[in-house]
PDB file of C-alpha atoms in Angstrom:
ATOM      1  CA  MET A 181     -48.336   8.473  32.953  1.00 52.00           C
ATOM      2  CA  LEU A 182     -48.666   8.146  36.720  1.00 54.00           C
ATOM      3  CA  GLY A 183     -45.181   6.740  36.740  1.00 54.00           C
ATOM      4  CA  ARG A 184     -43.819   9.791  34.966  1.00 53.00           C
ATOM      5  CA  MET A 185     -45.611  12.192  37.187  1.00 51.00           C
ATOM      6  CA  PHE A 186     -44.579  10.564  40.486  1.00 51.00           C
ATOM      7  CA  SER A 187     -41.221   9.448  39.572  1.00 54.00           C
ATOM      8  CA  SER A 188     -38.013  10.482  41.521  1.00 50.00           C
ATOM      9  CA  GLY A 189     -37.362  13.162  38.928  1.00 50.00           C
ATOM     10  CA  LEU A 190     -38.630  16.350  40.835  1.00 46.00           C
ATOM     11  CA  GLU A 191     -39.123  18.284  37.662  1.00 52.00           C
ATOM     12  CA  TRP A 192     -42.162  16.020  36.829  1.00 48.00           C
ATOM     13  CA  ALA A 193     -43.750  16.425  40.150  1.00 52.00           C
ATOM     14  CA  LYS A 194     -44.422  20.188  40.171  1.00 60.00           C
ATOM     15  CA  ARG A 195     -48.052  21.487  40.716  1.00 64.00           C
ATOM     16  CA  ASN A 196     -49.552  24.444  38.962  1.00 65.00           C
ATOM     17  CA  GLU A 197     -51.199  27.492  40.775  1.00 72.00           C
ATOM     18  CA  ARG A 198     -54.452  25.499  41.261  1.00 72.00           C
ATOM     19  CA  GLY A 199     -52.620  22.570  42.894  1.00 67.00           C
ATOM     20  CA  GLU A 200     -52.827  20.279  39.883  1.00 60.00           C
ATOM     21  CA  TYR A 201     -50.352  18.063  38.096  1.00 56.00           C
ATOM     22  CA  GLU A 202     -49.961  18.792  34.384  1.00 60.00           C
ATOM     23  CA  VAL A 203     -49.409  15.981  32.046  1.00 61.00           C
ATOM     24  CA  ALA A 204     -48.893  15.623  28.383  1.00 61.00           C
ATOM     25  CA  GLU A 205     -47.120  19.056  28.132  1.00 64.00           C
ATOM     26  CA  GLY A 206     -46.333  19.943  24.573  1.00 68.00           C
ATOM     27  CA  LEU A 207     -48.484  17.064  23.200  1.00 78.00           C
ATOM     28  CA  SER A 208     -51.167  17.947  20.735  1.00 83.00           C
ATOM     29  CA  ALA A 209     -54.670  16.851  21.391  1.00 84.00           C
ATOM     30  CA  THR A 210     -54.546  14.544  18.498  1.00 88.00           C
ATOM     31  CA  LEU A 211     -51.433  12.853  19.648  1.00 89.00           C
ATOM     32  CA  PHE A 212     -52.772  12.719  23.206  1.00 86.00           C
ATOM     33  CA  CYS A 213     -56.035  11.004  22.157  1.00 88.00           C
ATOM     34  CA  ALA A 214     -53.921   8.429  20.268  1.00 90.00           C
ATOM     35  CA  VAL A 215     -51.849   7.724  23.204  1.00 89.00           C
ATOM     36  CA  LEU A 216     -54.910   7.211  25.500  1.00 89.00           C
ATOM     37  CA  ASP A 217     -55.933   4.328  23.378  1.00 90.00           C
ATOM     38  CA  TYR A 218     -53.041   2.285  24.838  1.00 92.00           C
ATOM     39  CA  TYR A 219     -54.983   2.032  28.060  1.00 89.00           C
ATOM     40  CA  LYS A 220     -57.963   0.841  26.228  1.00 90.00           C
ATOM     41  CA  THR A 221     -56.596  -1.531  23.632  1.00 91.00           C
ATOM     42  CA  GLY A 222     -52.879  -1.913  24.546  1.00 92.00           C
ATOM     43  CA  ALA A 223     -51.996  -0.400  21.199  1.00 93.00           C
ATOM     44  CA  ILE A 224     -51.455   3.081  19.713  1.00 94.00           C
ATOM     45  CA  ARG A 225     -52.433   4.001  16.195  1.00 94.00           C
ATOM     46  CA  CYS A 226     -50.212   6.809  14.921  1.00 92.00           C
ATOM     47  CA  PRO A 227     -52.576   9.569  13.458  1.00 91.00           C
ATOM     48  CA  PRO A 228     -51.643  10.579   9.697  1.00 90.00           C
ATOM     49  CA  SER A 229     -50.954  14.061  10.933  1.00 90.00           C
ATOM     50  CA  VAL A 230     -48.371  13.011  13.504  1.00 91.00           C
ATOM     51  CA  SER A 231     -44.862  11.950  12.656  1.00 92.00           C
ATOM     52  CA  VAL A 232     -43.519   8.638  14.092  1.00 93.00           C
ATOM     53  CA  ALA A 233     -40.750  10.563  15.782  1.00 92.00           C
ATOM     54  CA  GLU A 234     -43.387  12.708  17.685  1.00 91.00           C
ATOM     55  CA  LEU A 235     -45.108   9.559  18.740  1.00 93.00           C
ATOM     56  CA  ARG A 236     -41.881   8.212  19.931  1.00 92.00           C
ATOM     57  CA  GLU A 237     -41.040  11.288  22.045  1.00 90.00           C
ATOM     58  CA  ALA A 238     -44.498  11.075  23.442  1.00 89.00           C
ATOM     59  CA  CYS A 239     -44.197   7.404  24.516  1.00 90.00           C
ATOM     60  CA  ASP A 240     -40.699   8.194  26.119  1.00 87.00           C
ATOM     61  CA  TYR A 241     -42.173  11.089  28.049  1.00 83.00           C
ATOM     62  CA  LEU A 242     -45.154   9.034  29.296  1.00 84.00           C
ATOM     63  CA  LEU A 243     -43.164   5.891  29.853  1.00 86.00           C
ATOM     64  CA  LEU A 244     -45.128   3.855  27.342  1.00 90.00           C
ATOM     65  CA  PRO A 245     -43.435   0.960  25.400  1.00 91.00           C
ATOM     66  CA  PHE A 246     -42.529   1.782  21.883  1.00 92.00           C
ATOM     67  CA  ASP A 247     -42.288  -1.409  19.795  1.00 92.00           C
ATOM     68  CA  ALA A 248     -43.812  -3.227  16.987  1.00 91.00           C
ATOM     69  CA  ASP A 249     -46.605  -4.691  19.144  1.00 92.00           C
ATOM     70  CA  THR A 250     -47.609  -1.423  20.603  1.00 93.00           C
ATOM     71  CA  ILE A 251     -47.301   0.964  17.768  1.00 93.00           C
ATOM     72  CA  LYS A 252     -49.400   0.639  14.660  1.00 94.00           C
ATOM     73  CA  CYS A 253     -49.070   3.137  11.801  1.00 91.00           C
ATOM     74  CA  GLN A 254     -49.238   3.475   8.075  1.00 92.00           C
ATOM     75  CA  ASN A 255     -45.809   4.840   7.739  1.00 92.00           C
ATOM     76  CA  LEU A 256     -43.695   1.781   8.071  1.00 93.00           C
ATOM     77  CA  ARG A 257     -40.449   3.497   7.000  1.00 94.00           C
ATOM     78  CA  GLY A 258     -40.770   5.913   9.958  1.00 94.00           C
ATOM     79  CA  LEU A 259     -41.720   3.009  12.394  1.00 94.00           C
ATOM     80  CA  LEU A 260     -38.733   0.880  11.323  1.00 95.00           C
ATOM     81  CA  HIS A 261     -36.226   3.910  11.431  1.00 95.00           C
ATOM     82  CA  GLU A 262     -37.312   4.494  15.052  1.00 94.00           C
ATOM     83  CA  LEU A 263     -36.971   0.666  15.915  1.00 95.00           C
ATOM     84  CA  SER A 264     -33.612   0.656  14.191  1.00 96.00           C
ATOM     85  CA  ASN A 265     -32.493   3.580  16.339  1.00 95.00           C
ATOM     86  CA  GLU A 266     -33.341   1.694  19.355  1.00 93.00           C
ATOM     87  CA  GLY A 267     -31.749  -1.570  18.107  1.00 95.00           C
ATOM     88  CA  ALA A 268     -28.480   0.360  17.047  1.00 97.00           C
ATOM     89  CA  ARG A 269     -28.225   2.058  20.441  1.00 96.00           C
ATOM     90  CA  ALA A 270     -28.362  -1.345  22.316  1.00 95.00           C
ATOM     91  CA  GLN A 271     -26.037  -3.039  19.929  1.00 97.00           C
ATOM     92  CA  PHE A 272     -23.508  -0.189  19.947  1.00 97.00           C
ATOM     93  CA  GLU A 273     -23.417  -0.113  23.790  1.00 97.00           C
ATOM     94  CA  ARG A 274     -22.514  -3.875  23.613  1.00 97.00           C
ATOM     95  CA  PHE A 275     -19.720  -2.977  21.109  1.00 97.00           C
ATOM     96  CA  LEU A 276     -18.431  -0.094  23.312  1.00 97.00           C
ATOM     97  CA  GLU A 277     -18.254  -2.344  26.480  1.00 96.00           C
ATOM     98  CA  GLU A 278     -16.718  -5.473  24.794  1.00 96.00           C
ATOM     99  CA  LEU A 279     -14.614  -4.073  22.088  1.00 96.00           C
ATOM    100  CA  LEU A 280     -13.904  -0.200  22.317  1.00 96.00           C
ATOM    101  CA  LEU A 281     -13.570   0.273  26.004  1.00 96.00           C
ATOM    102  CA  PRO A 282     -10.544  -2.160  26.422  1.00 95.00           C
ATOM    103  CA  ALA A 283      -8.750  -0.285  23.712  1.00 94.00           C
ATOM    104  CA  MET A 284      -9.606   3.124  25.398  1.00 95.00           C
ATOM    105  CA  VAL A 285      -8.428   1.823  28.673  1.00 95.00           C
ATOM    106  CA  GLU A 286      -5.106   0.690  27.174  1.00 94.00           C
ATOM    107  CA  CYS A 287      -4.677   4.235  25.837  1.00 92.00           C
ATOM    108  CA  ALA A 288      -5.527   5.795  29.187  1.00 93.00           C
ATOM    109  CA  GLN A 289      -3.197   3.525  31.099  1.00 94.00           C
ATOM    110  CA  ARG A 290      -0.348   4.917  28.831  1.00 91.00           C
ATOM    111  CA  GLY A 291      -1.278   8.344  29.815  1.00 92.00           C
ATOM    112  CA  ASP A 292      -2.968   9.229  26.481  1.00 92.00           C
ATOM    113  CA  ARG A 293      -6.096  11.351  26.571  1.00 93.00           C
ATOM    114  CA  GLU A 294      -7.617  10.244  23.174  1.00 93.00           C
ATOM    115  CA  CYS A 295      -7.988   7.069  21.133  1.00 93.00           C
ATOM    116  CA  HIS A 296      -8.105   6.302  17.550  1.00 94.00           C
ATOM    117  CA  ILE A 297      -9.570   2.900  16.797  1.00 95.00           C
ATOM    118  CA  VAL A 298      -9.703   1.231  13.349  1.00 95.00           C
ATOM    119  CA  VAL A 299     -12.269  -1.557  12.806  1.00 96.00           C
ATOM    120  CA  LEU A 300     -10.964  -4.580  10.739  1.00 96.00           C
ATOM    121  CA  LEU A 301     -12.771  -7.500   9.523  1.00 96.00           C
ATOM    122  CA  ASP A 302     -12.459 -10.817  11.566  1.00 96.00           C
ATOM    123  CA  GLU A 303     -10.490 -12.301   8.532  1.00 95.00           C
ATOM    124  CA  ASP A 304      -8.171  -9.301   7.981  1.00 93.00           C
ATOM    125  CA  SER A 305      -4.431 -10.242   8.400  1.00 90.00           C
ATOM    126  CA  VAL A 306      -1.984  -7.635   9.677  1.00 89.00           C
ATOM    127  CA  ASP A 307       1.618  -8.383   9.102  1.00 89.00           C
ATOM    128  CA  TRP A 308       3.944  -5.351   9.543  1.00 87.00           C
ATOM    129  CA  ASP A 309       7.583  -5.525   8.941  1.00 82.00           C
ATOM    130  CA  ASP A 310       9.444  -4.667  12.121  1.00 80.00           C
ATOM    131  CA  GLN A 311      12.326  -3.109  10.006  1.00 80.00           C
ATOM    132  CA  TYR A 312       9.967  -1.151   7.812  1.00 78.00           C
ATOM    133  CA  PRO A 313       6.863  -0.437   9.785  1.00 81.00           C
ATOM    134  CA  PRO A 314       4.065   1.532   7.831  1.00 82.00           C
ATOM    135  CA  GLN A 315       3.265   5.076   8.309  1.00 76.00           C
ATOM    136  CA  VAL A 316      -0.023   5.474  10.047  1.00 73.00           C
ATOM    137  CA  GLY A 317      -1.897   8.895  10.439  1.00 65.00           C
ATOM    138  CA  GLU A 318      -2.499   8.555  14.279  1.00 61.00           C
ATOM    139  CA  GLU A 319       0.301   7.958  16.737  1.00 65.00           C
ATOM    140  CA  SER A 320      -2.122   6.188  19.091  1.00 70.00           C
ATOM    141  CA  SER A 321      -3.908   4.144  16.430  1.00 84.00           C
ATOM    142  CA  GLN A 322      -5.197   0.783  17.432  1.00 90.00           C
ATOM    143  CA  ALA A 323      -7.191  -1.947  15.673  1.00 93.00           C
ATOM    144  CA  VAL A 324     -10.038  -4.158  16.657  1.00 95.00           C
ATOM    145  CA  HIS A 325     -11.241  -7.138  14.500  1.00 96.00           C
ATOM    146  CA  SER A 326     -14.932  -7.266  14.396  1.00 96.00           C
ATOM    147  CA  THR A 327     -16.856  -7.940  11.115  1.00 97.00           C
ATOM    148  CA  ALA A 328     -20.219  -7.202  13.028  1.00 97.00           C
ATOM    149  CA  LEU A 329     -18.939  -3.729  14.051  1.00 97.00           C
ATOM    150  CA  TYR A 330     -17.720  -3.149  10.562  1.00 97.00           C
ATOM    151  CA  ARG A 331     -21.146  -3.806   9.077  1.00 97.00           C
ATOM    152  CA  PHE A 332     -22.778  -1.659  11.886  1.00 97.00           C
ATOM    153  CA  PHE A 333     -20.766   1.382  10.800  1.00 96.00           C
ATOM    154  CA  LYS A 334     -21.729   1.062   7.064  1.00 93.00           C
ATOM    155  CA  TYR A 335     -24.995   2.868   7.966  1.00 94.00           C
ATOM    156  CA  ILE A 336     -24.905   6.583   8.290  1.00 94.00           C
ATOM    157  CA  GLU A 337     -27.821   6.533  10.950  1.00 96.00           C
ATOM    158  CA  ASN A 338     -25.866   3.950  12.924  1.00 96.00           C
ATOM    159  CA  ARG A 339     -22.979   6.194  13.072  1.00 96.00           C
ATOM    160  CA  ASP A 340     -25.045   9.065  14.191  1.00 96.00           C
ATOM    161  CA  VAL A 341     -26.485   6.777  16.984  1.00 96.00           C
ATOM    162  CA  ALA A 342     -22.869   5.905  17.981  1.00 97.00           C
ATOM    163  CA  LYS A 343     -21.783   9.583  18.187  1.00 96.00           C
ATOM    164  CA  GLN A 344     -24.804  10.278  20.407  1.00 96.00           C
ATOM    165  CA  VAL A 345     -24.026   7.340  22.746  1.00 97.00           C
ATOM    166  CA  LEU A 346     -20.484   8.500  23.041  1.00 97.00           C
ATOM    167  CA  LYS A 347     -21.452  12.017  23.795  1.00 96.00           C
ATOM    168  CA  GLU A 348     -23.906  10.887  26.419  1.00 95.00           C
ATOM    169  CA  ARG A 349     -21.002   8.979  27.945  1.00 95.00           C
ATOM    170  CA  GLY A 350     -19.001  12.202  28.463  1.00 95.00           C
ATOM    171  CA  LEU A 351     -16.594  11.799  25.463  1.00 95.00           C
ATOM    172  CA  LYS A 352     -15.796  14.458  23.011  1.00 94.00           C
ATOM    173  CA  LYS A 353     -13.970  15.316  19.793  1.00 94.00           C
ATOM    174  CA  ILE A 354     -15.862  12.202  18.291  1.00 95.00           C
ATOM    175  CA  ARG A 355     -15.049  11.467  14.633  1.00 94.00           C
ATOM    176  CA  LEU A 356     -16.234   8.496  12.659  1.00 94.00           C
ATOM    177  CA  GLY A 357     -15.179   7.825   8.960  1.00 92.00           C
ATOM    178  CA  ILE A 358     -13.299   5.630   6.615  1.00 93.00           C
ATOM    179  CA  GLU A 359      -9.578   5.462   6.062  1.00 91.00           C
ATOM    180  CA  GLY A 360      -6.878   3.349   4.461  1.00 91.00           C
ATOM    181  CA  TYR A 361      -5.105   0.876   7.019  1.00 91.00           C
ATOM    182  CA  PRO A 362      -1.890  -1.007   6.091  1.00 91.00           C
ATOM    183  CA  THR A 363      -2.130  -4.754   6.426  1.00 89.00           C
ATOM    184  CA  TYR A 364       1.039  -6.287   5.024  1.00 87.00           C
ATOM    185  CA  LYS A 365       4.195  -5.359   3.089  1.00 85.00           C
ATOM    186  CA  GLU A 366       4.008  -5.936  -0.637  1.00 84.00           C
ATOM    187  CA  LYS A 367       7.454  -4.939  -1.630  1.00 81.00           C
ATOM    188  CA  VAL A 368      10.517  -2.902  -0.918  1.00 79.00           C
ATOM    189  CA  ARG A 369      12.022  -0.663  -3.583  1.00 78.00           C
ATOM    190  CA  ARG A 370      15.440   1.005  -3.512  1.00 74.00           C
ATOM    191  CA  ARG A 371      15.493   4.636  -4.354  1.00 72.00           C
ATOM    192  CA  PRO A 372      18.535   6.502  -5.690  1.00 71.00           C
ATOM    193  CA  GLY A 373      20.999   6.818  -2.736  1.00 68.00           C
ATOM    194  CA  GLY A 374      20.036   3.501  -1.356  1.00 68.00           C
ATOM    195  CA  ARG A 375      17.044   4.737   0.656  1.00 74.00           C
ATOM    196  CA  ALA A 376      14.346   1.961   0.973  1.00 74.00           C
ATOM    197  CA  GLU A 377      10.709   2.731  -0.055  1.00 77.00           C
ATOM    198  CA  VAL A 378       8.264   0.221   1.392  1.00 81.00           C
ATOM    199  CA  ILE A 379       4.937  -0.505  -0.340  1.00 85.00           C
ATOM    200  CA  TYR A 380       2.149  -1.655   1.836  1.00 88.00           C
ATOM    201  CA  ASN A 381      -1.175  -3.155   0.978  1.00 90.00           C
ATOM    202  CA  TYR A 382      -4.062  -0.706   2.300  1.00 91.00           C
ATOM    203  CA  VAL A 383      -7.606  -1.571   2.873  1.00 93.00           C
ATOM    204  CA  GLN A 384     -10.439   0.856   3.514  1.00 94.00           C
ATOM    205  CA  ARG A 385     -11.925   0.402   6.967  1.00 95.00           C
ATOM    206  CA  PRO A 386     -14.046   2.581   9.330  1.00 95.00           C
ATOM    207  CA  PHE A 387     -12.488   4.276  12.296  1.00 95.00           C
ATOM    208  CA  ILE A 388     -13.658   5.957  15.385  1.00 95.00           C
ATOM    209  CA  HIS A 389     -11.775   8.701  17.220  1.00 95.00           C
ATOM    210  CA  MET A 390     -12.734  10.096  20.653  1.00 94.00           C
ATOM    211  CA  SER A 391     -11.204  12.150  23.498  1.00 94.00           C
ATOM    212  CA  TRP A 392     -11.527  12.467  27.085  1.00 94.00           C
ATOM    213  CA  GLU A 393      -9.186  15.294  27.663  1.00 90.00           C
ATOM    214  CA  LYS A 394     -10.644  17.733  30.020  1.00 86.00           C
ATOM    215  CA  GLU A 395      -8.520  20.897  29.533  1.00 76.00           C
ATOM    216  CA  GLU A 396      -7.423  20.578  25.916  1.00 64.00           C
ATOM    217  CA  ALA A 397      -7.160  24.435  25.450  1.00 61.00           C
ATOM    218  CA  LYS A 398      -4.512  24.619  28.199  1.00 60.00           C
ATOM    219  CA  SER A 399      -2.423  21.559  27.265  1.00 54.00           C
ATOM    220  CA  ARG A 400      -1.482  23.150  23.917  1.00 54.00           C
ATOM    221  CA  HIS A 401       0.623  25.678  25.609  1.00 51.00           C
ATOM    222  CA  VAL A 402       3.827  25.340  27.638  1.00 51.00           C
ATOM    223  CA  ASP A 403       3.755  26.617  31.232  1.00 51.00           C
ATOM    224  CA  PHE A 404       6.959  28.454  31.989  1.00 47.00           C
ATOM    225  CA  THR A 405       5.893  29.594  35.430  1.00 50.00           C
ATOM    226  CA  VAL A 406       7.806  27.074  37.564  1.00 47.00           C
ATOM    227  CA  SER A 407      11.080  27.168  35.519  1.00 45.00           C
ATOM    228  CA  SER A 408      11.143  31.080  35.666  1.00 44.00           C
ATOM    229  CA  MET A 409      10.604  30.994  39.388  1.00 46.00           C
ATOM    230  CA  LEU A 410      13.598  28.453  39.795  1.00 47.00           C
ATOM    231  CA  LYS A 411      15.863  30.570  37.646  1.00 50.00           C
ATOM    232  CA  SER A 412      15.142  33.840  39.709  1.00 46.00           C
TER     233      SER A 412
END
């Protein structure tokens, strides 16, 4: 509590008209009493009238640990949900640094302003025919092989956590979903007129799309100012 009051964040070190520091702003009396038990017993018992999410916010506000050793409550579903959110955040930040960021940097070095990444299984084999490459929905589509990230994205709550992390890191136009991805050529059929029709095997895999374009509203229009001046 004192750490929160006297931290470097100036917004927490303001005094009221009586020269007092106000703590526990927005916390109910029931919740505040429960939090005070931490200083007596080292544990916090969540009152039945308080949601686990509220208790989590209070712990974050007062810089108290929120884990299975500290928090005791009847609502195990709510507790495990909050712990999963914390675990998912830490896990996705590792995925972001180790798997996704290198692909994003590769796009940026080409001059692209967005990235579309498909997550394949470790054992997925991709063998495209150079003469008959498959049609993919995104021009800048890339693929990473990670069964762990594939399993991470199967939970809706994990996808929400991933979106929040990317948003906090300054990215936008964030989309996550499932799409078909071509892995290898099955056969080539000749249509009337001799045109080849290539059949690829597709697998359903998660994808993540994000953008770091700063002025997307302007880039959709052509600026003719310079060319007009040169002509004149």
